[in-house]
Amino acid sequence: MITPRFDELIHAPTRLSLVAFLAATGWADFAVLRDSVGLSDSALSKQLTTLEDAGYAEIRKAFVGKRPRTSARLTADGRTAFDRHVLALQEIVAGAAGRWPSPAGHPSSRSAASDGEPAPGGVSP
Amino acid sequence: MNDQIEPADAARALSEIGWRREQVIRRAAIPGWYWWATAVLTIALSAAVESGRGALPWIGIAFFTAGSLVISGLVSRALRGAAPRRDLAPGSVPRLLAGMAAFLAAVLGVALATGLSLKAAGVPYPGTIASAVAMVVFAAGGQMLMRYHTAFLVRRSGGRG
């Protein structure tokens, strides 16, 4: 069972976008990541290196013909850390919703759960 | 729980995560041009085969095969760049396959019904006309089906859809 754990490394805005994208894919091409998350080559390299150093991402370099092709994916540890981080975020939101009546339009009151759907950002089993 | 994080910040982060998940699903959808390109190739093949003139049917088959390979290659290359994980929308594959099978059966039904009706009425080139009608249904319906599939996957994955 996954326990919630807020992860400062993942929560940084750019890395959150990057990790969330990687969490939804297997291997992702460097160019696709760059364009999808909206980063420069150097910024993406830096973020991927940070994730790799933390053991959260794996980077693969291969050649397609003569062209180098770089891909990245989350490691099992990275995926677990992300799932735990999502649970921690959900707890924070749920805790706030429990303390105060949720105003209309607040994300926690946009009850996807009441529609029979998992909450936004919910962890797939 | 981390007391230093505001609930609004956590909600924004969850929204961002849902958006990125949705982004992965949307970029994996078959693009609109694929349906029209396939439709054009199929109509050209029908016309070439039905003409029955010399080497035209064989040229049509070669053109169709080469075109289909190019189109499929481009679509699968785009998909390979960041393919969604299989467990992103659990239990959705049978429903998507059933939807696609029903759609293709409907297109085939339109083609057969139109072709046989035109042939019975003595209209020239019934196969080409039937193919054109069915391919318009294929191209328009395929895009609608993709929109439906994408929205379904986004909902099923817990994205923002």
CSV table of N, CA, C and O in Angstrom, one decimal, chain B residues 41-130:
chain,number,residue,atom,x,y,z
B,41,LEU,N,-6.7,7.7,-50.3
B,41,LEU,CA,-6.0,6.5,-50.8
B,41,LEU,C,-7.0,5.4,-51.2
B,41,LEU,O,-6.8,4.8,-52.2
B,42,THR,N,-8.0,5.2,-50.3
B,42,THR,CA,-8.9,4.2,-50.6
B,42,THR,C,-9.8,4.5,-51.8
B,42,THR,O,-10.1,3.6,-52.6
B,43,ILE,N,-10.2,5.7,-51.9
B,43,ILE,CA,-11.0,6.1,-53.1
B,43,ILE,C,-10.2,5.9,-54.4
B,43,ILE,O,-10.7,5.4,-55.4
B,44,ALA,N,-8.9,6.4,-54.3
B,44,ALA,CA,-8.0,6.2,-55.5
B,44,ALA,C,-7.9,4.8,-55.8
B,44,ALA,O,-7.9,4.4,-57.0
B,45,LEU,N,-7.7,3.9,-54.8
B,45,LEU,CA,-7.6,2.5,-55.1
B,45,LEU,C,-8.8,1.9,-55.7
B,45,LEU,O,-8.8,1.1,-56.7
B,46,SER,N,-10.0,2.3,-55.2
B,46,SER,CA,-11.3,1.8,-55.8
B,46,SER,C,-11.4,2.2,-57.2
B,46,SER,O,-11.8,1.4,-58.1
B,47,ALA,N,-11.1,3.5,-57.5
B,47,ALA,CA,-11.2,4.0,-58.9
B,47,ALA,C,-10.2,3.2,-59.8
B,47,ALA,O,-10.6,2.9,-60.9
B,48,ALA,N,-9.0,3.0,-59.3
B,48,ALA,CA,-8.0,2.3,-60.2
B,48,ALA,C,-8.4,0.9,-60.5
B,48,ALA,O,-8.3,0.4,-61.6
B,49,VAL,N,-8.9,0.2,-59.4
B,49,VAL,CA,-9.3,-1.2,-59.6
B,49,VAL,C,-10.5,-1.3,-60.5
B,49,VAL,O,-10.6,-2.1,-61.4
B,50,GLU,N,-11.5,-0.4,-60.3
B,50,GLU,CA,-12.7,-0.5,-61.0
B,50,GLU,C,-12.5,-0.1,-62.5
B,50,GLU,O,-13.3,-0.5,-63.4
B,51,SER,N,-11.5,0.8,-62.8
B,51,SER,CA,-11.3,1.2,-64.1
B,51,SER,C,-10.9,-0.1,-65.0
B,51,SER,O,-11.3,-0.2,-66.1
B,52,GLY,N,-10.1,-1.0,-64.4
B,52,GLY,CA,-9.7,-2.2,-65.0
B,52,GLY,C,-8.8,-2.0,-66.3
B,52,GLY,O,-8.7,-2.9,-67.1
B,53,ARG,N,-8.3,-0.8,-66.4
B,53,ARG,CA,-7.5,-0.4,-67.6
B,53,ARG,C,-6.0,-0.8,-67.4
B,53,ARG,O,-5.4,-0.1,-66.6
B,54,GLY,N,-5.6,-1.7,-68.2
B,54,GLY,CA,-4.1,-2.0,-68.2
B,54,GLY,C,-3.5,-2.2,-66.9
B,54,GLY,O,-4.0,-3.0,-66.0
B,55,ALA,N,-2.5,-1.5,-66.6
B,55,ALA,CA,-1.7,-1.6,-65.4
B,55,ALA,C,-2.3,-0.7,-64.3
B,55,ALA,O,-1.7,-0.7,-63.1
B,56,LEU,N,-3.3,0.0,-64.5
B,56,LEU,CA,-3.8,1.0,-63.6
B,56,LEU,C,-4.2,0.3,-62.2
B,56,LEU,O,-3.9,0.9,-61.2
B,57,PRO,N,-4.9,-0.8,-62.2
B,57,PRO,CA,-5.2,-1.4,-60.9
B,57,PRO,C,-3.9,-1.7,-60.1
B,57,PRO,O,-3.9,-1.5,-58.9
B,58,TRP,N,-2.9,-2.2,-60.8
B,58,TRP,CA,-1.6,-2.5,-60.0
B,58,TRP,C,-0.9,-1.3,-59.5
B,58,TRP,O,-0.4,-1.3,-58.5
B,59,ILE,N,-1.0,-0.2,-60.4
B,59,ILE,CA,-0.5,1.1,-59.9
B,59,ILE,C,-1.2,1.6,-58.7
B,59,ILE,O,-0.7,2.1,-57.7
B,60,GLY,N,-2.6,1.4,-58.7
B,60,GLY,CA,-3.4,1.8,-57.6
B,60,GLY,C,-3.1,1.0,-56.4
B,60,GLY,O,-3.0,1.6,-55.3
B,61,ILE,N,-2.9,-0.3,-56.5
B,61,ILE,CA,-2.5,-1.1,-55.3
B,61,ILE,C,-1.2,-0.7,-54.8
B,61,ILE,O,-1.0,-0.5,-53.5
B,62,ALA,N,-0.2,-0.4,-55.7
B,62,ALA,CA,1.1,0.0,-55.2
B,62,ALA,C,1.0,1.4,-54.5
B,62,ALA,O,1.6,1.6,-53.4
B,63,PHE,N,0.3,2.3,-55.1
B,63,PHE,CA,0.1,3.6,-54.5
B,63,PHE,C,-0.5,3.5,-53.1
B,63,PHE,O,-0.1,4.2,-52.2
B,64,PHE,N,-1.6,2.7,-53.1
B,64,PHE,CA,-2.3,2.5,-51.8
B,64,PHE,C,-1.4,1.9,-50.7
B,64,PHE,O,-1.4,2.4,-49.6
B,65,THR,N,-0.6,0.9,-51.1
B,65,THR,CA,0.2,0.2,-50.1
B,65,THR,C,1.3,1.2,-49.6
B,65,THR,O,1.5,1.3,-48.4
B,66,ALA,N,2.0,1.9,-50.6
B,66,ALA,CA,3.0,2.8,-50.2
B,66,ALA,C,2.5,3.9,-49.3
B,66,ALA,O,3.0,4.3,-48.3
B,67,GLY,N,1.3,4.5,-49.8
B,67,GLY,CA,0.7,5.6,-49.0
B,67,GLY,C,0.3,5.2,-47.6
B,67,GLY,O,0.6,5.9,-46.6
B,68,SER,N,-0.3,4.0,-47.5
B,68,SER,CA,-0.7,3.5,-46.2
B,68,SER,C,0.5,3.3,-45.3
B,68,SER,O,0.4,3.6,-44.1
B,69,LEU,N,1.6,2.8,-45.8
B,69,LEU,CA,2.8,2.6,-45.0
B,69,LEU,C,3.4,3.9,-44.5
B,69,LEU,O,3.8,4.0,-43.3
B,70,VAL,N,3.4,4.9,-45.4
B,70,VAL,CA,3.9,6.2,-45.0
B,70,VAL,C,3.0,6.8,-43.9
B,70,VAL,O,3.5,7.3,-42.9
B,71,ILE,N,1.7,6.8,-44.1
B,71,ILE,CA,0.8,7.4,-43.1
B,71,ILE,C,0.9,6.7,-41.8
B,71,ILE,O,1.0,7.3,-40.7
B,72,SER,N,0.9,5.3,-41.8
B,72,SER,CA,1.0,4.6,-40.6
B,72,SER,C,2.3,4.8,-39.9
B,72,SER,O,2.4,5.0,-38.6
B,73,GLY,N,3.4,5.0,-40.7
B,73,GLY,CA,4.7,5.2,-40.1
B,73,GLY,C,4.7,6.6,-39.4
B,73,GLY,O,5.2,6.7,-38.3
B,74,LEU,N,4.1,7.6,-40.0
B,74,LEU,CA,4.1,8.9,-39.4
B,74,LEU,C,3.3,8.9,-38.1
B,74,LEU,O,3.7,9.5,-37.1
B,75,VAL,N,2.2,8.3,-38.1
B,75,VAL,CA,1.3,8.2,-36.9
B,75,VAL,C,2.0,7.4,-35.8
B,75,VAL,O,2.0,7.9,-34.6
B,76,SER,N,2.6,6.3,-36.1
B,76,SER,CA,3.2,5.5,-35.1
B,76,SER,C,4.4,6.1,-34.6
B,76,SER,O,4.8,6.0,-33.4
B,77,ARG,N,5.2,6.9,-35.4
B,77,ARG,CA,6.4,7.6,-34.9
B,77,ARG,C,6.0,8.6,-33.9
B,77,ARG,O,6.6,8.8,-32.9
B,78,ALA,N,4.9,9.4,-34.2
B,78,ALA,CA,4.4,10.4,-33.3
B,78,ALA,C,4.0,9.7,-32.0
B,78,ALA,O,4.3,10.3,-30.9
B,79,LEU,N,3.4,8.6,-32.1
B,79,LEU,CA,2.9,7.9,-30.9
B,79,LEU,C,4.1,7.4,-30.0
B,79,LEU,O,4.1,7.5,-28.8
B,80,ARG,N,5.1,6.9,-30.7
B,80,ARG,CA,6.3,6.3,-30.0
B,80,ARG,C,7.0,7.4,-29.2
B,80,ARG,O,7.7,7.0,-28.2
B,81,GLY,N,6.9,8.6,-29.6
B,81,GLY,CA,7.6,9.7,-28.9
B,81,GLY,C,7.2,9.8,-27.4
B,81,GLY,O,8.0,10.2,-26.6
B,82,ALA,N,6.0,9.4,-27.1
B,82,ALA,CA,5.5,9.4,-25.7
B,82,ALA,C,4.2,8.7,-25.6
B,82,ALA,O,3.2,9.3,-25.5
B,83,ALA,N,4.3,7.4,-25.7
B,83,ALA,CA,3.1,6.6,-25.7
B,83,ALA,C,2.5,6.5,-24.3
B,83,ALA,O,3.3,6.4,-23.3
B,84,PRO,N,1.2,6.7,-24.2
B,84,PRO,CA,0.6,6.6,-22.8
B,84,PRO,C,0.8,5.2,-22.2
B,84,PRO,O,0.8,4.2,-22.9
B,85,ARG,N,0.9,5.1,-20.9
B,85,ARG,CA,1.0,3.8,-20.3
B,85,ARG,C,-0.3,3.1,-20.4
B,85,ARG,O,-1.3,3.7,-20.4
B,86,ARG,N,-0.1,1.8,-20.4
B,86,ARG,CA,-1.3,0.9,-20.6
B,86,ARG,C,-2.3,1.0,-19.4
B,86,ARG,O,-3.5,0.9,-19.5
B,87,ASP,N,-1.7,1.3,-18.2
B,87,ASP,CA,-2.5,1.3,-17.0
B,87,ASP,C,-3.0,2.7,-16.7
B,87,ASP,O,-3.6,3.0,-15.7
B,88,LEU,N,-2.9,3.6,-17.7
B,88,LEU,CA,-3.3,5.0,-17.5
B,88,LEU,C,-4.8,5.1,-17.3
B,88,LEU,O,-5.4,5.9,-16.5
B,89,ALA,N,-5.5,4.3,-18.1
B,89,ALA,CA,-7.0,4.3,-18.0
B,89,ALA,C,-7.4,2.8,-18.0
B,89,ALA,O,-7.8,2.2,-19.0
B,90,PRO,N,-7.4,2.3,-16.7
B,90,PRO,CA,-7.6,0.8,-16.6
B,90,PRO,C,-9.0,0.4,-17.1
B,90,PRO,O,-10.0,1.1,-17.0
B,91,GLY,N,-9.0,-0.7,-17.8
B,91,GLY,CA,-10.2,-1.3,-18.3
B,91,GLY,C,-10.8,-0.7,-19.5
B,91,GLY,O,-12.0,-1.0,-19.9
B,92,SER,N,-10.1,0.2,-20.1
B,92,SER,CA,-10.7,1.0,-21.2
B,92,SER,C,-10.5,0.3,-22.6
B,92,SER,O,-11.2,0.6,-23.5
B,93,VAL,N,-9.5,-0.6,-22.7
B,93,VAL,CA,-9.1,-1.2,-24.0
B,93,VAL,C,-10.3,-1.9,-24.6
B,93,VAL,O,-10.6,-1.7,-25.8
B,94,PRO,N,-11.0,-2.8,-23.9
B,94,PRO,CA,-12.1,-3.6,-24.6
B,94,PRO,C,-13.1,-2.6,-25.2
B,94,PRO,O,-13.6,-2.9,-26.3
B,95,ARG,N,-13.4,-1.6,-24.4
B,95,ARG,CA,-14.5,-0.7,-24.9
B,95,ARG,C,-14.0,0.1,-26.1
B,95,ARG,O,-14.8,0.3,-27.0
B,96,LEU,N,-12.7,0.5,-26.1
B,96,LEU,CA,-12.2,1.2,-27.3
B,96,LEU,C,-12.2,0.3,-28.5
B,96,LEU,O,-12.5,0.7,-29.6
B,97,LEU,N,-11.8,-0.9,-28.3
B,97,LEU,CA,-11.7,-1.9,-29.4
B,97,LEU,C,-13.1,-2.2,-30.0
B,97,LEU,O,-13.3,-2.2,-31.2
B,98,ALA,N,-14.0,-2.3,-29.1
B,98,ALA,CA,-15.4,-2.6,-29.5
B,98,ALA,C,-16.0,-1.4,-30.3
B,98,ALA,O,-16.6,-1.6,-31.3
B,99,GLY,N,-15.6,-0.2,-29.8
B,99,GLY,CA,-16.1,1.0,-30.5
B,99,GLY,C,-15.5,1.1,-31.9
B,99,GLY,O,-16.2,1.4,-32.9
B,100,MET,N,-14.2,0.8,-32.0
B,100,MET,CA,-13.5,0.8,-33.3
B,100,MET,C,-14.1,-0.2,-34.3
B,100,MET,O,-14.3,0.0,-35.5
B,101,ALA,N,-14.4,-1.4,-33.7
B,101,ALA,CA,-14.9,-2.5,-34.5
B,101,ALA,C,-16.3,-2.2,-35.1
B,101,ALA,O,-16.6,-2.4,-36.2
B,102,ALA,N,-17.1,-1.6,-34.2
B,102,ALA,CA,-18.5,-1.2,-34.6
B,102,ALA,C,-18.4,-0.1,-35.6
B,102,ALA,O,-19.2,-0.1,-36.6
B,103,PHE,N,-17.5,0.8,-35.5
B,103,PHE,CA,-17.4,1.9,-36.5
B,103,PHE,C,-16.9,1.4,-37.8
B,103,PHE,O,-17.5,1.7,-38.9
B,104,LEU,N,-15.9,0.5,-37.9
B,104,LEU,CA,-15.5,-0.1,-39.1
B,104,LEU,C,-16.6,-0.9,-39.8
B,104,LEU,O,-16.7,-0.9,-41.0
B,105,ALA,N,-17.4,-1.7,-39.0
B,105,ALA,CA,-18.5,-2.4,-39.5
B,105,ALA,C,-19.5,-1.5,-40.1
B,105,ALA,O,-20.1,-1.8,-41.2
B,106,ALA,N,-19.7,-0.4,-39.5
B,106,ALA,CA,-20.7,0.6,-40.0
B,106,ALA,C,-20.2,1.2,-41.4
B,106,ALA,O,-21.0,1.3,-42.3
B,107,VAL,N,-18.9,1.5,-41.4
B,107,VAL,CA,-18.4,2.0,-42.7
B,107,VAL,C,-18.5,1.0,-43.8
B,107,VAL,O,-18.9,1.3,-44.9
B,108,LEU,N,-18.2,-0.3,-43.5
B,108,LEU,CA,-18.3,-1.4,-44.4
B,108,LEU,C,-19.7,-1.5,-44.9
B,108,LEU,O,-20.0,-1.7,-46.1
B,109,GLY,N,-20.6,-1.4,-43.9
B,109,GLY,CA,-22.1,-1.5,-44.3
B,109,GLY,C,-22.5,-0.5,-45.2
B,109,GLY,O,-23.3,-0.7,-46.2
B,110,VAL,N,-22.1,0.8,-45.0
B,110,VAL,CA,-22.4,1.9,-45.9
B,110,VAL,C,-21.8,1.6,-47.3
B,110,VAL,O,-22.5,1.8,-48.3
B,111,ALA,N,-20.6,1.1,-47.3
B,111,ALA,CA,-20.0,0.9,-48.6
B,111,ALA,C,-20.7,-0.2,-49.4
B,111,ALA,O,-21.1,0.0,-50.6
B,112,LEU,N,-21.1,-1.3,-48.7
B,112,LEU,CA,-21.8,-2.4,-49.4
B,112,LEU,C,-23.2,-2.0,-49.8
B,112,LEU,O,-23.6,-2.2,-51.0
B,113,ALA,N,-23.9,-1.3,-48.9
B,113,ALA,CA,-25.3,-0.9,-49.2
B,113,ALA,C,-25.3,0.0,-50.4
B,113,ALA,O,-26.1,-0.1,-51.3
B,114,THR,N,-24.4,1.0,-50.4
B,114,THR,CA,-24.3,2.0,-51.5
B,114,THR,C,-23.9,1.4,-52.8
B,114,THR,O,-24.5,1.6,-53.8
B,115,GLY,N,-22.9,0.5,-52.7
B,115,GLY,CA,-22.4,-0.1,-53.9
B,115,GLY,C,-23.4,-1.0,-54.6
B,115,GLY,O,-23.6,-1.0,-55.8
B,116,LEU,N,-24.1,-1.8,-53.7
B,116,LEU,CA,-25.0,-2.8,-54.3
B,116,LEU,C,-26.3,-2.0,-54.9
B,116,LEU,O,-26.8,-2.4,-55.9
B,117,SER,N,-26.7,-1.0,-54.2
B,117,SER,CA,-27.8,-0.2,-54.7
B,117,SER,C,-27.5,0.5,-56.0
B,117,SER,O,-28.3,0.5,-56.9
B,118,LEU,N,-26.3,1.0,-56.1
B,118,LEU,CA,-25.9,1.7,-57.3
B,118,LEU,C,-25.8,0.7,-58.5
B,118,LEU,O,-26.1,1.0,-59.6
B,119,LYS,N,-25.2,-0.4,-58.1
B,119,LYS,CA,-25.0,-1.5,-59.2
B,119,LYS,C,-26.4,-1.9,-59.7
B,119,LYS,O,-26.6,-2.1,-60.9
B,120,ALA,N,-27.3,-2.1,-58.7
B,120,ALA,CA,-28.7,-2.6,-59.1
B,120,ALA,C,-29.4,-1.5,-60.0
B,120,ALA,O,-30.2,-1.8,-60.9
B,121,ALA,N,-29.0,-0.2,-59.7
B,121,ALA,CA,-29.7,0.9,-60.5
B,121,ALA,C,-28.9,1.1,-61.8
B,121,ALA,O,-29.3,2.0,-62.6
B,122,GLY,N,-27.8,0.4,-62.0
B,122,GLY,CA,-27.1,0.5,-63.3
B,122,GLY,C,-26.3,1.7,-63.4
B,122,GLY,O,-25.9,2.2,-64.5
B,123,VAL,N,-25.9,2.3,-62.2
B,123,VAL,CA,-25.1,3.5,-62.2
B,123,VAL,C,-23.6,3.1,-62.6
B,123,VAL,O,-23.1,2.1,-62.0
B,124,PRO,N,-22.9,3.8,-63.4
B,124,PRO,CA,-21.5,3.5,-63.7
B,124,PRO,C,-20.6,3.7,-62.5
B,124,PRO,O,-20.9,4.6,-61.7
B,125,TYR,N,-19.5,3.0,-62.4
B,125,TYR,CA,-18.6,3.1,-61.3
B,125,TYR,C,-19.2,3.0,-59.9
B,125,TYR,O,-18.9,3.9,-59.1
B,126,PRO,N,-20.0,2.0,-59.7
B,126,PRO,CA,-20.7,1.9,-58.4
B,126,PRO,C,-19.7,1.7,-57.2
B,126,PRO,O,-19.9,2.3,-56.1
B,127,GLY,N,-18.6,1.0,-57.5
B,127,GLY,CA,-17.6,0.8,-56.4
B,127,GLY,C,-16.9,2.0,-56.0
B,127,GLY,O,-16.7,2.3,-54.8
B,128,THR,N,-16.5,2.8,-57.0
B,128,THR,CA,-15.8,4.1,-56.7
B,128,THR,C,-16.7,5.1,-55.9
B,128,THR,O,-16.3,5.7,-54.9
B,129,ILE,N,-18.0,5.2,-56.4
B,129,ILE,CA,-18.9,6.1,-55.7
B,129,ILE,C,-19.2,5.6,-54.3
B,129,ILE,O,-19.2,6.4,-53.4
B,130,ALA,N,-19.4,4.3,-54.2
B,130,ALA,CA,-19.7,3.7,-52.8
B,130,ALA,C,-18.5,3.9,-51.9
B,130,ALA,O,-18.6,4.3,-50.7
